[in-house]
Amino acid sequence: MPELRKDPILGRWIIISSERSKRPTSFGPVSERVAAHLCPFCPGHEDNTPPEIISYRNSGNDADKQIWKLRVIPNKYPALMVEGTIDHESFGLYERMNGIGAHEVIIETPNHDCDITDMTEVEVNDILWVYRERMLDLQKDIRLKHILIFKNHGRDAGASLEHSHSQLIATPIIPKRVVEELNGSQNYYNFNKRCIFCDIINQEMSDDERIVNEIDNFIVIEPYASRSPFETWILPKNHQSSYLEMNEKEHFSLAQCLRDTLIRIKLALNDPAFNLVLHTRPVSTEAKDYYHWHIEIIPKLTNVAGFEWGSGFYINPTTPEEAAQFLRKIEIKENTIDQI
């Protein structure tokens, strides 16, 4: 059983998960490219994964329905386990609880060599829609307080398999990073009676220095205090605290926006490894007025070293203004991607 342990100094929770140590890539470099005939995420290898939770399949006759377009499965080496009770306890300075939660893998395509940048907008929309479906289902579990969806692309970003996929981890506590965002947003709202993310969007639209693109209700920016080169955020222009507040039209616009943004990053930076994280209002909090959901994309262009670990400071050698201008120069045309 995985275990959650609380750091008594910083107040953050650490997951101790011995199951993860059984992965083939544990404590060593991420494995080299896995050929399609060996990849557990490829069609025909469904027996190599845990039973699927949900899948999207082709419509039509029975033969067509056997062909899946997208699958969600439990992670074979989960950081947290669904079964069991939390059993929160304290002893002396320390707190612990059982590692209860959910850890799922979203296999985004049956095509081993396809990534989001190669997909149609409809296919990207399917990925975003299944995020919604899994959130709606998992939030029914009263043990779970927060749901985080993320994507690791490339070896340097921690992807152990090349086949395009993202992951979901639902936890019985709200992660410290999210708590810090919530607290900062609430403090700003208490003083100004406005959402800080909405004010950031308004200032970025006024300054027009760090905007990468705008598609319908979404804006893409390089944040003013970017932690690393080409850190990129996607935010809804209208105030929404939860990812689940989007309607179907907004979902499709987000699919267009995400695909467009990842194509720009891929072309401008020679297909870098990156981490993508979806931050949305936790299940267990009432932060509707002051929190604002968003997607963060962090290309892995620099290393976090001793100073960053020791101080909490990040050293970014590229200004967000330069990064935004560079990404804006990427012109995306139907069926072609060209750089101006």
Coordinates of C-alpha atoms in Angstrom, one line a residue:
M1 CA 0.0 0.0 0.0
P2 CA 1.4 3.4 -0.9
E3 CA 1.8 5.9 1.9
L4 CA 1.4 9.7 2.2
R5 CA 3.8 11.4 4.7
K6 CA 3.7 15.0 5.7
D7 CA 6.9 17.1 5.8
P8 CA 6.6 18.8 9.3
I9 CA 8.7 21.9 8.2
L10 CA 7.2 22.8 4.8
G11 CA 3.8 21.2 5.3
R12 CA 3.9 19.4 1.9
W13 CA 2.9 15.7 1.5
I14 CA 5.2 13.1 0.0
I15 CA 4.0 9.9 -1.7
I16 CA 6.0 6.8 -0.7
S17 CA 5.0 4.3 -3.4
S18 CA 7.0 1.0 -3.5
E19 CA 4.9 -0.1 -6.5
R20 CA 6.6 2.5 -8.6
S21 CA 10.0 1.0 -8.0
K22 CA 8.9 -2.1 -10.0
R23 CA 8.8 0.0 -13.2
P24 CA 11.5 -1.1 -15.8
T25 CA 12.9 2.5 -15.8
S26 CA 13.2 3.0 -12.1
F27 CA 16.4 4.5 -10.8
G28 CA 18.0 4.7 -14.3
P29 CA 17.6 6.5 -17.5
V30 CA 14.2 6.4 -19.2
S31 CA 14.2 3.5 -21.7
E32 CA 15.0 4.0 -25.4
R33 CA 12.3 4.1 -28.0
V34 CA 10.0 1.1 -27.7
A35 CA 9.0 -0.4 -31.1
A36 CA 5.2 -0.6 -31.8
H37 CA 5.3 -4.4 -31.8
L38 CA 6.4 -4.3 -28.1
C39 CA 4.4 -1.2 -27.0
P40 CA 1.7 -2.1 -24.4
F41 CA -0.4 0.9 -25.5
C42 CA -0.7 -0.2 -29.1
P43 CA -3.8 -2.0 -30.5
G44 CA -3.5 -5.8 -30.1
H45 CA -1.7 -5.5 -26.8
E46 CA -4.7 -4.7 -24.6
D47 CA -3.9 -7.8 -22.5
N48 CA -0.7 -6.2 -21.5
T49 CA -2.5 -3.4 -19.7
P50 CA -5.0 -3.4 -16.8
P51 CA -8.6 -3.6 -17.9
E52 CA -9.8 -0.4 -19.5
I53 CA -12.0 2.1 -17.5
I54 CA -13.5 3.8 -20.5
S55 CA -12.8 3.9 -24.2
Y56 CA -14.0 5.8 -27.3
R57 CA -14.6 3.5 -30.2
N58 CA -15.7 3.9 -33.8
S59 CA -19.4 3.8 -34.6
G60 CA -20.9 1.5 -37.2
N61 CA -20.9 -2.3 -37.4
D62 CA -19.6 -4.6 -34.8
A63 CA -16.2 -4.9 -36.5
D64 CA -15.8 -1.1 -36.5
K65 CA -16.7 -0.9 -32.8
Q66 CA -13.8 -3.2 -31.9
I67 CA -11.4 -0.5 -33.1
W68 CA -10.7 2.0 -30.3
K69 CA -9.8 5.6 -30.7
L70 CA -8.8 6.4 -27.1
R71 CA -8.5 4.3 -24.0
V72 CA -8.3 5.1 -20.2
I73 CA -6.7 2.4 -18.0
P74 CA -5.5 2.2 -14.4
N75 CA -1.7 2.8 -14.2
K76 CA 0.1 -0.6 -14.0
Y77 CA 2.5 0.9 -11.5
P78 CA 0.2 3.3 -9.5
A79 CA 1.5 6.0 -7.2
L80 CA -1.8 5.7 -5.2
M81 CA -4.4 2.9 -4.8
V82 CA -8.1 3.1 -5.1
E83 CA -8.9 0.3 -2.6
G84 CA -8.7 0.9 1.1
T85 CA -9.3 3.5 3.8
I86 CA -7.3 6.6 4.5
D87 CA -6.4 5.9 8.2
H88 CA -4.9 9.4 8.8
E89 CA -2.8 9.3 12.0
S90 CA -0.2 11.4 13.8
F91 CA 2.7 10.3 16.0
G92 CA 5.1 12.9 17.5
L93 CA 6.0 15.5 14.9
Y94 CA 4.9 13.3 12.0
E95 CA 1.6 12.6 10.1
R96 CA 0.8 9.8 7.7
M97 CA -2.1 8.3 5.8
N98 CA -2.6 5.4 3.5
G99 CA -1.9 6.2 -0.2
I100 CA -5.5 6.2 -1.3
G101 CA -6.3 7.8 -4.6
A102 CA -6.5 7.0 -8.3
H103 CA -3.8 6.8 -10.9
E104 CA -5.0 6.5 -14.5
V105 CA -3.4 6.6 -18.0
I106 CA -5.2 8.2 -21.0
I107 CA -3.9 6.5 -24.1
E108 CA -4.6 9.3 -26.5
T109 CA -4.4 7.4 -29.9
P110 CA -4.0 3.9 -31.2
N111 CA -1.2 5.2 -33.6
H112 CA 2.2 4.6 -32.0
D113 CA 3.9 7.4 -33.9
C114 CA 1.2 10.0 -33.6
D115 CA 1.2 12.9 -31.1
I116 CA -1.2 15.7 -30.4
T117 CA 0.4 17.9 -33.0
D118 CA -0.3 15.2 -35.6
M119 CA -4.0 14.8 -34.6
T120 CA -7.1 16.5 -35.9
E121 CA -8.9 19.0 -33.7
V122 CA -11.7 16.5 -33.3
E123 CA -9.2 13.9 -31.9
V124 CA -7.7 16.4 -29.5
N125 CA -11.2 17.3 -28.4
D126 CA -11.8 13.7 -27.6
I127 CA -8.8 13.7 -25.2
L128 CA -10.0 16.8 -23.5
W129 CA -13.5 15.4 -23.2
V130 CA -12.4 12.2 -21.6
Y131 CA -10.5 14.3 -19.0
R132 CA -13.9 15.8 -18.2
E133 CA -15.6 12.4 -18.0
R134 CA -13.0 11.0 -15.6
M135 CA -13.1 14.1 -13.4
L136 CA -16.9 13.9 -13.1
D137 CA -16.7 10.2 -12.2
L138 CA -13.8 10.5 -9.7
Q139 CA -15.2 13.5 -7.8
K140 CA -18.1 11.3 -6.6
D141 CA -15.5 9.6 -4.3
I142 CA -15.7 11.6 -1.1
R143 CA -12.2 10.4 -0.2
L144 CA -10.6 12.4 -3.1
K145 CA -9.9 16.1 -2.7
H146 CA -8.0 17.0 -5.8
I147 CA -7.6 15.7 -9.4
L148 CA -4.5 16.5 -11.4
I149 CA -4.1 15.8 -15.1
F150 CA -0.7 16.0 -16.7
K151 CA 1.3 14.9 -19.7
N152 CA 5.0 14.1 -19.9
H153 CA 6.3 14.4 -23.5
G154 CA 9.8 13.1 -24.2
R155 CA 12.4 11.3 -22.1
D156 CA 13.7 14.4 -20.4
A157 CA 10.2 15.2 -19.2
G158 CA 9.9 11.8 -17.6
A159 CA 7.9 9.8 -20.3
S160 CA 8.8 6.2 -19.9
L161 CA 6.9 5.2 -23.1
E162 CA 6.9 7.2 -26.3
H163 CA 3.3 6.3 -27.3
S164 CA 1.3 9.5 -26.8
H165 CA -0.5 9.4 -23.4
S166 CA -1.4 11.6 -20.4
Q167 CA -2.1 10.7 -16.8
L168 CA -4.5 11.5 -14.0
I169 CA -3.8 11.3 -10.3
A170 CA -6.5 12.0 -7.8
T171 CA -5.3 12.6 -4.2
P172 CA -6.9 12.6 -0.7
I173 CA -5.3 16.0 0.0
I174 CA -4.8 19.2 -2.0
P175 CA -1.1 19.4 -3.2
K176 CA 0.9 22.2 -1.7
R177 CA 1.5 23.9 -5.0
V178 CA -2.2 24.1 -5.6
V179 CA -2.8 25.3 -2.0
E180 CA -0.3 28.2 -2.7
E181 CA -2.2 29.2 -5.9
L182 CA -5.5 29.0 -4.0
N183 CA -4.2 31.1 -1.1
G184 CA -2.6 33.7 -3.3
S185 CA -5.8 34.0 -5.4
Q186 CA -8.0 34.3 -2.3
N187 CA -5.8 36.9 -0.7
Y188 CA -6.0 39.0 -3.9
Y189 CA -9.8 38.5 -4.1
N190 CA -10.3 39.5 -0.5
F191 CA -8.5 42.8 -1.1
N192 CA -9.6 43.6 -4.6
K193 CA -12.9 41.7 -5.0
R194 CA -11.6 40.5 -8.4
C195 CA -10.0 37.3 -9.7
I196 CA -6.2 37.8 -10.1
F197 CA -6.1 35.5 -13.2
C198 CA -8.8 37.7 -14.8
D199 CA -6.8 40.8 -14.0
I200 CA -3.7 39.1 -15.4
I201 CA -5.5 38.4 -18.7
N202 CA -6.8 42.0 -18.9
Q203 CA -3.3 43.4 -18.4
E204 CA -1.7 41.0 -20.9
M205 CA -4.3 42.0 -23.5
S206 CA -3.6 45.7 -22.7
D207 CA 0.2 45.3 -22.7
D208 CA 0.2 42.9 -25.8
E209 CA 3.8 41.9 -25.1
R210 CA 3.5 38.3 -23.8
I211 CA 0.5 37.0 -25.8
V212 CA 1.2 34.1 -28.1
N213 CA -2.3 33.6 -29.5
E214 CA -6.0 34.0 -28.9
I215 CA -8.6 31.5 -30.1
D216 CA -12.2 32.3 -29.3
N217 CA -12.6 32.3 -25.5
F218 CA -8.9 31.3 -24.8
I219 CA -5.7 33.2 -24.5
V220 CA -2.2 31.8 -24.6
I221 CA 0.5 33.8 -22.8
E222 CA 4.1 33.6 -21.6
P223 CA 3.6 34.4 -17.9
Y224 CA 5.3 37.6 -16.7
A225 CA 7.4 35.7 -14.1
S226 CA 8.1 32.6 -16.2
R227 CA 10.1 30.0 -14.3
S228 CA 11.8 28.6 -17.4
P229 CA 12.2 29.5 -21.1
F230 CA 9.0 29.3 -23.0
E231 CA 6.8 28.5 -20.1
T232 CA 3.3 28.8 -21.6
W233 CA -0.2 29.2 -20.1
I234 CA -3.6 28.6 -21.7
L235 CA -6.4 30.3 -19.9
P236 CA -10.2 30.9 -20.5
K237 CA -10.8 34.6 -21.0
N238 CA -14.1 34.4 -19.2
H239 CA -13.9 33.6 -15.5
Q240 CA -14.2 29.8 -14.8
S241 CA -12.8 28.3 -11.7
S242 CA -13.2 24.7 -12.8
Y243 CA -12.4 22.8 -16.0
L244 CA -15.8 21.3 -15.7
E245 CA -17.6 24.6 -16.3
M246 CA -16.8 24.6 -20.1
N247 CA -19.6 23.9 -22.6
E248 CA -19.1 21.7 -25.7
K249 CA -18.2 24.7 -27.9
E250 CA -15.6 25.9 -25.5
H251 CA -14.2 22.4 -25.3
F252 CA -13.6 22.4 -29.0
S253 CA -12.1 25.9 -28.9
L254 CA -9.7 24.6 -26.3
A255 CA -8.8 21.7 -28.5
Q256 CA -7.9 24.1 -31.3
C257 CA -6.0 26.3 -28.9
L258 CA -4.0 23.4 -27.3
R259 CA -3.1 21.9 -30.7
D260 CA -2.1 25.3 -32.1
T261 CA 0.1 26.0 -29.0
L262 CA 1.9 22.6 -29.1
I263 CA 2.6 22.9 -32.8
R264 CA 4.2 26.3 -32.2
I265 CA 6.3 24.9 -29.4
K266 CA 7.3 21.9 -31.4
L267 CA 8.3 23.8 -34.5
A268 CA 10.0 26.7 -32.7
L269 CA 12.0 24.6 -30.3
N270 CA 12.7 21.5 -32.4
D271 CA 10.1 19.2 -30.6
P272 CA 11.3 19.7 -27.1
A273 CA 10.4 17.4 -24.1
F274 CA 7.7 19.2 -22.0
N275 CA 5.4 18.8 -19.1
L276 CA 1.8 19.8 -19.4
V277 CA -0.3 20.3 -16.3
L278 CA -4.0 21.1 -15.9
H279 CA -4.7 23.2 -12.8
T280 CA -8.4 23.3 -11.8
R281 CA -10.4 24.0 -8.7
P282 CA -10.1 21.2 -6.2
V283 CA -13.1 19.0 -5.6
S284 CA -13.2 19.8 -2.0
T285 CA -13.0 23.7 -2.1
E286 CA -15.4 26.5 -2.7
A287 CA -13.1 28.8 -4.8
K288 CA -15.5 29.7 -7.5
D289 CA -15.1 33.4 -7.3
Y290 CA -11.3 33.7 -6.9
Y291 CA -9.7 30.7 -8.7
H292 CA -9.3 30.4 -12.4
W293 CA -8.4 27.1 -14.1
H294 CA -5.6 27.0 -16.6
I295 CA -3.1 24.8 -18.4
E296 CA 0.6 25.2 -17.9
I297 CA 3.2 23.9 -20.4
I298 CA 6.8 23.7 -19.4
P299 CA 9.4 22.8 -22.1
K300 CA 12.4 21.1 -20.7
L301 CA 15.1 23.5 -22.0
T302 CA 17.1 24.1 -18.9
N303 CA 18.0 22.0 -15.8
V304 CA 16.9 22.6 -12.3
A305 CA 20.2 22.5 -10.3
G306 CA 21.6 23.2 -6.8
F307 CA 20.7 26.9 -6.6
E308 CA 17.1 26.3 -7.6
W309 CA 16.7 23.3 -5.3
G310 CA 18.3 25.1 -2.4
S311 CA 16.7 28.5 -2.8
G312 CA 13.3 28.0 -4.5
F313 CA 14.4 30.7 -7.1
Y314 CA 14.2 29.8 -10.8
I315 CA 16.8 31.2 -13.2
N316 CA 15.2 31.9 -16.7
P317 CA 17.6 32.9 -19.4
T318 CA 14.9 33.9 -21.9
T319 CA 12.5 36.8 -21.3
P320 CA 8.8 35.9 -21.7
E321 CA 8.5 38.9 -24.1
E322 CA 11.1 37.3 -26.4
A323 CA 9.5 33.9 -26.1
A324 CA 6.1 35.2 -27.0
Q325 CA 7.4 37.1 -30.0
F326 CA 9.2 34.0 -31.2
L327 CA 6.1 31.7 -30.9
R328 CA 3.9 34.3 -32.5
K329 CA 6.1 34.1 -35.6
I330 CA 5.0 30.5 -36.3
E331 CA 2.2 30.5 -38.9
I332 CA 0.0 27.5 -38.9
K333 CA -1.8 26.8 -42.2
E334 CA -4.2 24.0 -43.1
N335 CA -2.2 20.8 -43.8
T336 CA 1.1 22.7 -43.4
I337 CA 3.2 24.3 -40.7
D338 CA 5.5 27.1 -41.8
Q339 CA 7.7 29.5 -40.0
I340 CA 7.6 33.1 -41.2

